[in-house]
Coordinates of C-alpha atoms and ligand atoms in Angstrom, one line a residue:
X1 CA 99.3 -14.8 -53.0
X2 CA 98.9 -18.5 -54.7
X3 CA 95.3 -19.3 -54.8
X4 CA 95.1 -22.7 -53.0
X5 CA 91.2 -23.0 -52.9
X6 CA 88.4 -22.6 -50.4
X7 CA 88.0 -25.6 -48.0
X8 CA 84.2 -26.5 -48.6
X9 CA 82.8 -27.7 -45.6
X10 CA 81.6 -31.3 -47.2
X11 CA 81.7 -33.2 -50.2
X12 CA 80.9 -36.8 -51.6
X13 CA 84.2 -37.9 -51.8
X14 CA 87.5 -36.8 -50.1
X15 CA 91.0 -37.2 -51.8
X16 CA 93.9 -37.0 -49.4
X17 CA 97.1 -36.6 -51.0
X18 CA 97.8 -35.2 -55.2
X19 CA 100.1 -37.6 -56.7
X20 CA 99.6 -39.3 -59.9
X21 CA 97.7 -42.2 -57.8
X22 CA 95.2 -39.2 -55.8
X23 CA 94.7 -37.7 -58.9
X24 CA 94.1 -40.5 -61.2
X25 CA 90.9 -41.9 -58.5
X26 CA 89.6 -38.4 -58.1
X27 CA 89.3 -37.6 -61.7
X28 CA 87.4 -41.3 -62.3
X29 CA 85.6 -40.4 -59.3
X30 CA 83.9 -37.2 -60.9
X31 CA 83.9 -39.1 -64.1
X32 CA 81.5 -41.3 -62.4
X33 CA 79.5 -38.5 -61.2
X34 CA 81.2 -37.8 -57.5
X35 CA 81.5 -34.4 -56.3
X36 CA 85.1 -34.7 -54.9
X37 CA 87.7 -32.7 -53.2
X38 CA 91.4 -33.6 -53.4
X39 CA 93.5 -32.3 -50.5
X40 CA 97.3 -31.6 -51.4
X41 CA 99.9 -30.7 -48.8
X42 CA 102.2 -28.7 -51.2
X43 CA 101.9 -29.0 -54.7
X44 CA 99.9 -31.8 -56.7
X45 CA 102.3 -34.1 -58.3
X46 CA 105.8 -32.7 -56.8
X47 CA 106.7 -35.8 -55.0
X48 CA 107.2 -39.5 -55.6
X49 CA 105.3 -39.0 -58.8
X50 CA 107.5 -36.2 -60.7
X51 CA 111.1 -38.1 -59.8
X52 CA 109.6 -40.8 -61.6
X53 CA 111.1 -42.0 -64.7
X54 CA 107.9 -43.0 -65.9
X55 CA 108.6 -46.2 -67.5
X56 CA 105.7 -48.6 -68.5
X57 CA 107.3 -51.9 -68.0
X58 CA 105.7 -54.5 -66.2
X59 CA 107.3 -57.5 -68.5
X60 CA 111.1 -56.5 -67.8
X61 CA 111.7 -57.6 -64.1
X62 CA 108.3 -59.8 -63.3
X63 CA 109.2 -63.5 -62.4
X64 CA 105.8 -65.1 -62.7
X65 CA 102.2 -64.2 -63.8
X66 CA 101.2 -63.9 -60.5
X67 CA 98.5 -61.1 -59.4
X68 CA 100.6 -58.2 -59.2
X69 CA 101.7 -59.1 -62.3
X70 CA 98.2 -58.9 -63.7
X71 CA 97.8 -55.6 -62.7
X72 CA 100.4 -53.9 -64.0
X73 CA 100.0 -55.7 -67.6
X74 CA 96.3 -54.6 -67.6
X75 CA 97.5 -50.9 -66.7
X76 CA 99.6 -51.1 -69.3
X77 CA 97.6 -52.3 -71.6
X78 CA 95.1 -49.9 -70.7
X79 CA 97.6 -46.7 -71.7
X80 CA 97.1 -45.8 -75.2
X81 CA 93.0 -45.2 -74.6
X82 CA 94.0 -43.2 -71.1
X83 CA 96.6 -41.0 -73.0
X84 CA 94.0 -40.1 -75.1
X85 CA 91.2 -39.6 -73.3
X86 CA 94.0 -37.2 -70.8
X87 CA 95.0 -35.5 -73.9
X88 CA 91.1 -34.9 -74.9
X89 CA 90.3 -33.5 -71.7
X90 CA 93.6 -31.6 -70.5
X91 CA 95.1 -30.6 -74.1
X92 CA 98.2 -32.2 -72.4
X93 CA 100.1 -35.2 -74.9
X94 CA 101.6 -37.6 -71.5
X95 CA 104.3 -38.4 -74.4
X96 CA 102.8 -42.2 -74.5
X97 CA 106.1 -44.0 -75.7
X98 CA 105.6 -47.7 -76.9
X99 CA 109.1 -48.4 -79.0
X100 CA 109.5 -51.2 -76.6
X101 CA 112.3 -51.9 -73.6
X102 CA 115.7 -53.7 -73.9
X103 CA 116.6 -55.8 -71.1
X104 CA 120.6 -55.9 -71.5
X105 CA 122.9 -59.2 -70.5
X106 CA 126.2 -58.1 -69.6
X107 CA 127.6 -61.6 -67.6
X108 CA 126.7 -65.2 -67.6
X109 CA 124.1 -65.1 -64.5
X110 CA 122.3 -61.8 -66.2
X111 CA 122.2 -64.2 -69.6
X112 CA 120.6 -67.2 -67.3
X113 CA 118.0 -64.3 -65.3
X114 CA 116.7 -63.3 -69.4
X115 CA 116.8 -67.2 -70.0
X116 CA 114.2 -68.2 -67.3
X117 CA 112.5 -64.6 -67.9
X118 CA 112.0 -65.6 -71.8
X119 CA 110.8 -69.3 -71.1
X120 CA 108.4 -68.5 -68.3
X121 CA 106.9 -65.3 -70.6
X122 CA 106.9 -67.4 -73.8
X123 CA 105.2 -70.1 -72.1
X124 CA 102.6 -67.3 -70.6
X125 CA 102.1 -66.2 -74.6
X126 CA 103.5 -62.4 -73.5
X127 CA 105.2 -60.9 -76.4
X128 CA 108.7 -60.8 -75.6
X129 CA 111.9 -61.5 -78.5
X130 CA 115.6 -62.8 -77.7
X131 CA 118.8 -61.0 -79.2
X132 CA 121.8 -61.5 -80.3
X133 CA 124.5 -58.8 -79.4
X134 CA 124.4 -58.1 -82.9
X135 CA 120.8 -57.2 -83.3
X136 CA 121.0 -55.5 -80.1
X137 CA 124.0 -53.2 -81.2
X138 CA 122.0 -52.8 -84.9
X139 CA 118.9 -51.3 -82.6
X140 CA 120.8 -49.5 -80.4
X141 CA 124.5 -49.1 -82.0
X142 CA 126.0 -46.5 -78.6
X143 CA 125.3 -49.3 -76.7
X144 CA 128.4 -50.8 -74.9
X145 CA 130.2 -53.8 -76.8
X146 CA 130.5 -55.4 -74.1
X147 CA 126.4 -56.6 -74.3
X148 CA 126.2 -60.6 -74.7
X149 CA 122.6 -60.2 -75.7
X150 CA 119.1 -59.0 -74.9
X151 CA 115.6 -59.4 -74.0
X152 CA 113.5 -56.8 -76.2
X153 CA 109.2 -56.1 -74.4
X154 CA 107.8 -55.0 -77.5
X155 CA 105.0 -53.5 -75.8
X156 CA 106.4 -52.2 -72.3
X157 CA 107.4 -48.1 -72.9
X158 CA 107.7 -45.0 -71.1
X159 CA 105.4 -41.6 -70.2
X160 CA 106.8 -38.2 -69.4
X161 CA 105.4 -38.5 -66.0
X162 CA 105.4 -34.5 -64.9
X163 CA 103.2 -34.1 -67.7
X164 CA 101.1 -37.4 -66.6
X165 CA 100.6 -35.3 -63.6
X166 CA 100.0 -32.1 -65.1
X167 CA 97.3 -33.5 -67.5
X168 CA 95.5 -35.4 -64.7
X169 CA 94.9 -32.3 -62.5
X170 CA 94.1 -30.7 -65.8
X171 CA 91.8 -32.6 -66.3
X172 CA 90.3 -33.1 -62.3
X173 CA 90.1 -29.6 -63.2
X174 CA 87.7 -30.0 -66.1
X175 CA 85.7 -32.8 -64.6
X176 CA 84.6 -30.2 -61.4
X177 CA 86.9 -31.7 -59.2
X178 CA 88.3 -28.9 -56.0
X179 CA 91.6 -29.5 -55.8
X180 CA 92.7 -27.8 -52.6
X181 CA 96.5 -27.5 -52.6
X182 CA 98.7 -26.3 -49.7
X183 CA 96.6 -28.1 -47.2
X184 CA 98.1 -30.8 -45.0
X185 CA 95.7 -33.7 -43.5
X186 CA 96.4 -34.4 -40.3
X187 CA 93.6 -36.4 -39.1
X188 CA 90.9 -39.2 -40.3
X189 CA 88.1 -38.6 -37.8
X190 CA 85.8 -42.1 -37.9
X191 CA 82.8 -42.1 -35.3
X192 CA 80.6 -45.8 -35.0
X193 CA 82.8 -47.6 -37.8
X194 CA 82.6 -44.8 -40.1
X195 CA 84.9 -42.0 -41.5
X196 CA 82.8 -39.2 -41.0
X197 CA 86.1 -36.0 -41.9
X198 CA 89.2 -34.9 -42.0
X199 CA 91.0 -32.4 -39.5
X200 CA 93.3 -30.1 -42.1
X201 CA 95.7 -27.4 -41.3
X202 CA 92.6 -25.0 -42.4
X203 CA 89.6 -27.0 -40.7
X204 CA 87.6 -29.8 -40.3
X205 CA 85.7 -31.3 -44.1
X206 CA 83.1 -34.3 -43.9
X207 CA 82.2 -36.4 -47.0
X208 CA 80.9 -39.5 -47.5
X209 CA 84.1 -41.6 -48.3
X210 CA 87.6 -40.7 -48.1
X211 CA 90.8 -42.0 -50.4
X212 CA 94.2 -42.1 -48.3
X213 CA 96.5 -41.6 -51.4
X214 CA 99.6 -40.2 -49.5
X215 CA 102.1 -42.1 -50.9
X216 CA 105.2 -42.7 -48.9
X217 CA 103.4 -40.8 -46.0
X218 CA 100.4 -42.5 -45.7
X219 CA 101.2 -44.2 -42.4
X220 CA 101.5 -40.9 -40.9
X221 CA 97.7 -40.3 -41.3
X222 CA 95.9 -40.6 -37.8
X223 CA 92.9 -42.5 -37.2
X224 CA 91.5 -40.1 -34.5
X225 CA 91.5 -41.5 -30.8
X226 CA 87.9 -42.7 -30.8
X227 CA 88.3 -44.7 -33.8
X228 CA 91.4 -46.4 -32.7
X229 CA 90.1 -47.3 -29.5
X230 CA 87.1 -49.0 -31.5
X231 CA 89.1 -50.6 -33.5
X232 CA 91.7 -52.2 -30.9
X233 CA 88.7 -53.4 -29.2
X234 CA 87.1 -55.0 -32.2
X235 CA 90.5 -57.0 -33.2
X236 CA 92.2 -57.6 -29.5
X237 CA 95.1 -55.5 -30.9
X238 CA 96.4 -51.6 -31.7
X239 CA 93.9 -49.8 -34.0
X240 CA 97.2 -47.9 -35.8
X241 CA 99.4 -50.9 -35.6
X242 CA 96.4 -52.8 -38.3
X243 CA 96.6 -49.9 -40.6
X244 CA 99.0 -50.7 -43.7
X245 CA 102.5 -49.6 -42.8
X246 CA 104.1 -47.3 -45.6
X247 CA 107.4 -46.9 -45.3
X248 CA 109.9 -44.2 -48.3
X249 CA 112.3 -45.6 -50.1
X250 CA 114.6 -43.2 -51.9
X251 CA 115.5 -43.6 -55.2
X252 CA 117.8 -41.2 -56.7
X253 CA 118.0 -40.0 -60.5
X254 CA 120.5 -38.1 -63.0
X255 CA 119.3 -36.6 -66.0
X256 CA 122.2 -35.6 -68.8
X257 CA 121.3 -33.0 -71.5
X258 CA 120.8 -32.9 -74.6
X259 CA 124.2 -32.9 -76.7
X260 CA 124.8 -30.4 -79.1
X261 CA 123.8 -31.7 -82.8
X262 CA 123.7 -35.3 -81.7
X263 CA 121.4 -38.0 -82.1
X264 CA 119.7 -39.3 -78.7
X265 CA 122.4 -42.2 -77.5
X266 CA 119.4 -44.7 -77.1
X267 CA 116.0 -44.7 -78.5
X268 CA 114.8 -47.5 -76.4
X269 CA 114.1 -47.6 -72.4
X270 CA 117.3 -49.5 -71.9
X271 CA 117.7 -51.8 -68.7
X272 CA 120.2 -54.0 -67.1
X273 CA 120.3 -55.6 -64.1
X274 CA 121.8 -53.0 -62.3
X275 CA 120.3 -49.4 -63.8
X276 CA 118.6 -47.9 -66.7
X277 CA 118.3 -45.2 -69.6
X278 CA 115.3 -43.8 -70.3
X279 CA 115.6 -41.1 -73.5
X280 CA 112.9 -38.5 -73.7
X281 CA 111.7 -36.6 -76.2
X282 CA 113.1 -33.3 -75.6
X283 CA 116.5 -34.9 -75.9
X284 CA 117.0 -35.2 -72.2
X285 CA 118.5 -38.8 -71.2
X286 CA 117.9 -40.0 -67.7
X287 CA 120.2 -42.0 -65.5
X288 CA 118.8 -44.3 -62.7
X289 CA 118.6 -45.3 -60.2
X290 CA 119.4 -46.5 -56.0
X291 CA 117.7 -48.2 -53.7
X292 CA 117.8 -46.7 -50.1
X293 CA 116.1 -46.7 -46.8
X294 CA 117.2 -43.1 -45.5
X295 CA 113.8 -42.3 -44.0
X296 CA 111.9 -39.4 -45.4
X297 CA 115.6 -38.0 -46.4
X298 CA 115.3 -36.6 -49.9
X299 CA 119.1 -35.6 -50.3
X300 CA 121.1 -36.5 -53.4
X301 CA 124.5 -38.3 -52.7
X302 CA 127.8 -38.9 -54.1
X303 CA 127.6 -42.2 -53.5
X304 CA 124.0 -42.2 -55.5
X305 CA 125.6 -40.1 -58.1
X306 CA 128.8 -42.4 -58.7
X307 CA 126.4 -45.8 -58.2
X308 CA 123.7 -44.2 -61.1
X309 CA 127.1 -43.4 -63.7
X310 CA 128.0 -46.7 -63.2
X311 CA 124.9 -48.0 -64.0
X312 CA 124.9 -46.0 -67.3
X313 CA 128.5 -46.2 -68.6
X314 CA 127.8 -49.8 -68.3
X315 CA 125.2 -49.3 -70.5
X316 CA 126.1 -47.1 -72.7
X317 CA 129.6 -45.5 -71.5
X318 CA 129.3 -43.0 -74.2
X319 CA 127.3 -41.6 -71.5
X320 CA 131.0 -39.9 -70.3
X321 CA 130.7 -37.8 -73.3
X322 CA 127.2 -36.1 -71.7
X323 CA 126.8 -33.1 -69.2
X324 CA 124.6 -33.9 -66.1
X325 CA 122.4 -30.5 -66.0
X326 CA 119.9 -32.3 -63.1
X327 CA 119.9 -34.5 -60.1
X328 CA 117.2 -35.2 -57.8
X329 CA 115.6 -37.6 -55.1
X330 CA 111.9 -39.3 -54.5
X331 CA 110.3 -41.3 -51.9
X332 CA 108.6 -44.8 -53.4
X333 CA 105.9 -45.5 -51.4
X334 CA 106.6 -49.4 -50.2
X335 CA 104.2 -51.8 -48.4
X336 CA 105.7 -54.5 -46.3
X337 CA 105.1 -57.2 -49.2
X338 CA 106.4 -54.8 -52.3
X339 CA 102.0 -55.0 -53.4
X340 CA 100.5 -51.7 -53.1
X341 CA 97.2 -51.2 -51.0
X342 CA 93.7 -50.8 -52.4
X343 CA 90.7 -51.2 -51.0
X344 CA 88.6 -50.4 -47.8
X345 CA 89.6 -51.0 -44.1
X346 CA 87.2 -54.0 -42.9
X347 CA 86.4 -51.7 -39.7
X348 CA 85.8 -48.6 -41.7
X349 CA 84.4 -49.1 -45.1
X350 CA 84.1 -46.0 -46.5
X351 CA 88.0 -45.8 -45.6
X352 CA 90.1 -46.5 -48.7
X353 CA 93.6 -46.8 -49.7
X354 CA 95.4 -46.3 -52.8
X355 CA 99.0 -46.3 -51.7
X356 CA 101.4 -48.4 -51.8
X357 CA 102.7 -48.4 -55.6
X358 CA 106.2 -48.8 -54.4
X359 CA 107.9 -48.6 -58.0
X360 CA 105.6 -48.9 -60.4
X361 CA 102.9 -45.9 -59.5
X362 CA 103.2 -44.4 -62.8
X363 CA 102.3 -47.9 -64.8
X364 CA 99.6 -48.3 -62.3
X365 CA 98.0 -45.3 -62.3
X366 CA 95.2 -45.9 -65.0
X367 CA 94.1 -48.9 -63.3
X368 CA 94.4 -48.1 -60.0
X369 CA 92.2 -44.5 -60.5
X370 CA 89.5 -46.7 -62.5
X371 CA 89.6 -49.7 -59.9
X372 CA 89.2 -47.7 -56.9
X373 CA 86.7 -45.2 -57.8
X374 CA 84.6 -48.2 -58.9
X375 CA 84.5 -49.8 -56.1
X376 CA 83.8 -46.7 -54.2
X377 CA 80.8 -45.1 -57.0
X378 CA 79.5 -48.8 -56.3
X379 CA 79.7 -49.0 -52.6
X380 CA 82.1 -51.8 -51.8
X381 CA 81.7 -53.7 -54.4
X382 CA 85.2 -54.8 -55.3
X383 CA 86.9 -56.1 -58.8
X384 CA 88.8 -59.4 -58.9
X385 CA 91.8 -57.8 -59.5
X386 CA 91.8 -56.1 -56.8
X387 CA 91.4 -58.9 -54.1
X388 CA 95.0 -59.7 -53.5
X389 CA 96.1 -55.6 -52.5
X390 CA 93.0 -55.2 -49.9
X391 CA 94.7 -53.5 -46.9
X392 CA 92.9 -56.4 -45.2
X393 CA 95.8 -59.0 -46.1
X394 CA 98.4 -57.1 -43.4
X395 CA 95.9 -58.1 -40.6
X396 CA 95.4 -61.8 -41.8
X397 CA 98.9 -62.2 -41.5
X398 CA 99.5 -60.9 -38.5
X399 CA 96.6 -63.0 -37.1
X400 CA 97.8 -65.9 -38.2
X401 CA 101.4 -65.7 -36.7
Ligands
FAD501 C1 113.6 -42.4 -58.7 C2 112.2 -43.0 -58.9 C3 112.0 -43.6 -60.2 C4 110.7 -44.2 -60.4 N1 110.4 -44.7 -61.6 C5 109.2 -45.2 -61.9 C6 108.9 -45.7 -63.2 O1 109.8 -45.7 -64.1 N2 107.7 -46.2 -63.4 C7 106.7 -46.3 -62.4 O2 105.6 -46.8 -62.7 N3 107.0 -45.8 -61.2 C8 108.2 -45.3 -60.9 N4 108.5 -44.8 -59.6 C9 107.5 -45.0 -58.6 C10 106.4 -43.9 -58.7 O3 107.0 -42.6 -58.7 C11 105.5 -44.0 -57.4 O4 105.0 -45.3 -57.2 C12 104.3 -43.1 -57.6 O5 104.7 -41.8 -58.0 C13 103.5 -43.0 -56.3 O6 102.4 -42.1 -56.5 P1 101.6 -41.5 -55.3 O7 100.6 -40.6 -55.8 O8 101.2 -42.6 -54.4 O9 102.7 -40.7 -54.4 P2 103.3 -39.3 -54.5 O10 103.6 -38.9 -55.9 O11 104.5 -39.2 -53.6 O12 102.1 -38.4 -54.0 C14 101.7 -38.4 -52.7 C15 101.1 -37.0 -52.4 O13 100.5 -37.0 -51.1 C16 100.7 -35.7 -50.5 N5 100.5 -35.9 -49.1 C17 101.2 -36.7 -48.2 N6 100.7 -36.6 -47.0 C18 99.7 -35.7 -47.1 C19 98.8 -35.2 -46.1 N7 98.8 -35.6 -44.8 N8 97.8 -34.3 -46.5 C20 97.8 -33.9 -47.8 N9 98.6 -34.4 -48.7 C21 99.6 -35.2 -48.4 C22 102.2 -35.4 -50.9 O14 102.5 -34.1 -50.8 C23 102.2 -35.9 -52.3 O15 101.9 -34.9 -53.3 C24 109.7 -44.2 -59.4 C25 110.0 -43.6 -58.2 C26 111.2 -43.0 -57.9 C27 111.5 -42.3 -56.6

């Protein structure tokens, strides 16, 4: 029988959920010193975070410098050192890739979208280069000649994210933290504004502060009765109905072989509008991707499949030359503004979230783990970057409707 772990009866710091974003806080959490336990329903890192592509690229689609833009820059930035730190204490290389992204026009409103992205990100001082269909086509010559030209993100790139995953519970492994795997949390039990445990399929744990990093079924979390009642009363309103709402969005992926005694057909991240390659290493290319709210469905379609090869032949239609050997489905974990959610509840502050991360989990992951178990290691105490994603900001608005 699989060794999932003994349930220890309290710790510090509890984890719920072993994505890359559950993983990433609880290994800065025992880097700080916590003694944390990270509680996994199935598998640690088999969900949103292994259908990832696992591109680094928070230049390609951002519109303005705004603070989610920040974020994701600074998480990228802060990549190379976390790669090697990961590999140091897991033995794992993440396959950091930093050849840069293409952003591919293929019609006159895609050319006036890389326009307004170029002027707004020059102006900004990002790094980011204009190209002729010419130099595009010298980078990249499989790509299709029907490109007009390009936006190329020198430093935006790509990790293998399964073995992002695999390095950081490698390495929560090292750093003493109990990862407790086939284990579902059903329950946050709070009593006088505090969390005080957790009711899990295999008993009741208390700690001292609790991480709800459940991705795409993080809503689903219960605050116990007594805690919602206190709650309700505190705000005039329904104690689950102030929680962040979480919500999956599916995104579907194909991933072509290898071919035979071939060169890779890119070796950017290639994007357009519409889809995107992302070569890896191994050889493997992969294909994506859709956008679809089929609840917690995590099915793969002919419609996704024939959608995602349009995408790519567009790109690249020597693409009809490869074998698909893979398909497969995640759930993004969306908030109702697109931000993810970090930071405490208000009415229970030793409640925190780290959800949210909708697309970009992967990019965010380094920042996220550091920003979060800082705030928790110093009680509350919050980074600037992190004011504009407190779960907080759902309840403003709904106050002020
Ligand atoms: C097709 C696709 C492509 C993507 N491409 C990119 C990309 O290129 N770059 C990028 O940055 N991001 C990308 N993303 C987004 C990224 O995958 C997510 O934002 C990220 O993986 C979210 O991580 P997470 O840890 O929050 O969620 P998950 O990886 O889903 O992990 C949540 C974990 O919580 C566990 N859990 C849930 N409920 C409970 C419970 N009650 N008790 C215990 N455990 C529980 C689950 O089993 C799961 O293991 C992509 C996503 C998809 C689907």
């Amino acid at each position: 029988m699989r060794n999932v772990g003994e349930l220890p009866e309290r710790a510090e710091a509890v984890v719920i959920g072993g994505g890359v974003i559950g993983l990433a806080v609880a290994r800065e959490l025992a880097r700080g010193g916590a003694e944390v336990v990270l509680i996994e329903r199935g598998e640690a890192g088999a969900e949103s975070s292994w259908a990832a592509a696992g591109m680094l690229a928070p230049q390609v689609e951002a519109d303005r410098a705004d603070e989610f833009f920040k974020l994701a820059a600074a998480s990228r930035d802060a990549y190379p050192a976390f790669a090697r730190e990961l590999e140091e204490e897991s033995g794992v290389d993440i396959e950091l890739d930093r050849t840069g992204t293409l952003y591919l026009a293929f019609t006159e409103a895609d050319e006036e979208e890389c326009e307004r992205r170029l002027l707004w990100q020059t102006r900004a001082g990002l790094r980011v280069e204009r190209l002729t269909a010419v130099e595009v086509r010298a980078l990249e010559p499989r790509v299709s000649a029907r490109v007009r030209s390009a936006l190329r993100f020198p430093l935006d790139g790509q990790v293998e994210n399964r073995r992002l995953t695999s390095a950081l519970a490698k390495a929560c492994g090292r750093r003493g933290v109990r990862v407790i795997t086939q284990t579902e949390v059903s329950t946050v039990k709070v009593e006088d504004g505090r969390a005080v445990g957790v009711e899990t399929s295999r008993g009741m744990m208390r700690a001292s502060s609790f991480v709800v990093a459940c991705g795409a079924w993080s809503s689903m979390l219960r605050l116990d009765t007594a805690a919602a009642h206190e709650i309700s009363a505190t705000h005039g309103g329904d104690a689950q109905e102030t929680r962040p709402r979480i919500e999956p969005v599916r995104g579907q992926m194909l991933c072509f072989a290898p071919a035979a005694a071939q060169s890779p057909l890119v070796r950017h991240v290639v994007y357009s509008p519409r889809g995107y390659l992302v070569p890896r290493r191994d050889g493997r290319l992969l294909a994506g991707t859709t956008t679809e709210h089929a609840g917690f469905d995590k099915s793969v379609t002919d419609t996704g499949r024939e959608a995602i090869t349009m995408q790519a032949r567009e790109i690249a239609p020597a693409v009809d030359a490869l074998v698909v050997s893979e398909a497969w489905a995640g759930l993004r974990p969306r908030g109702a503004d697109d931000w993810p959610v970090l930071g405490a509840l208000a009415d229970v502050p030793n409640l925190f979230y780290a959800t949210g991360h909708y697309r970009n989990g992967i990019l965010l992951a380094p920042l996220t783990g550091a920003l979060v178990a800082g705030m928790i290691l110093r009680q509350g105490m919050t980074s600037p970057l992190l004011e504009a994603f407190t779960p907080e900001r759902f309840r403003r608005a709904s106050c002020a409707v």
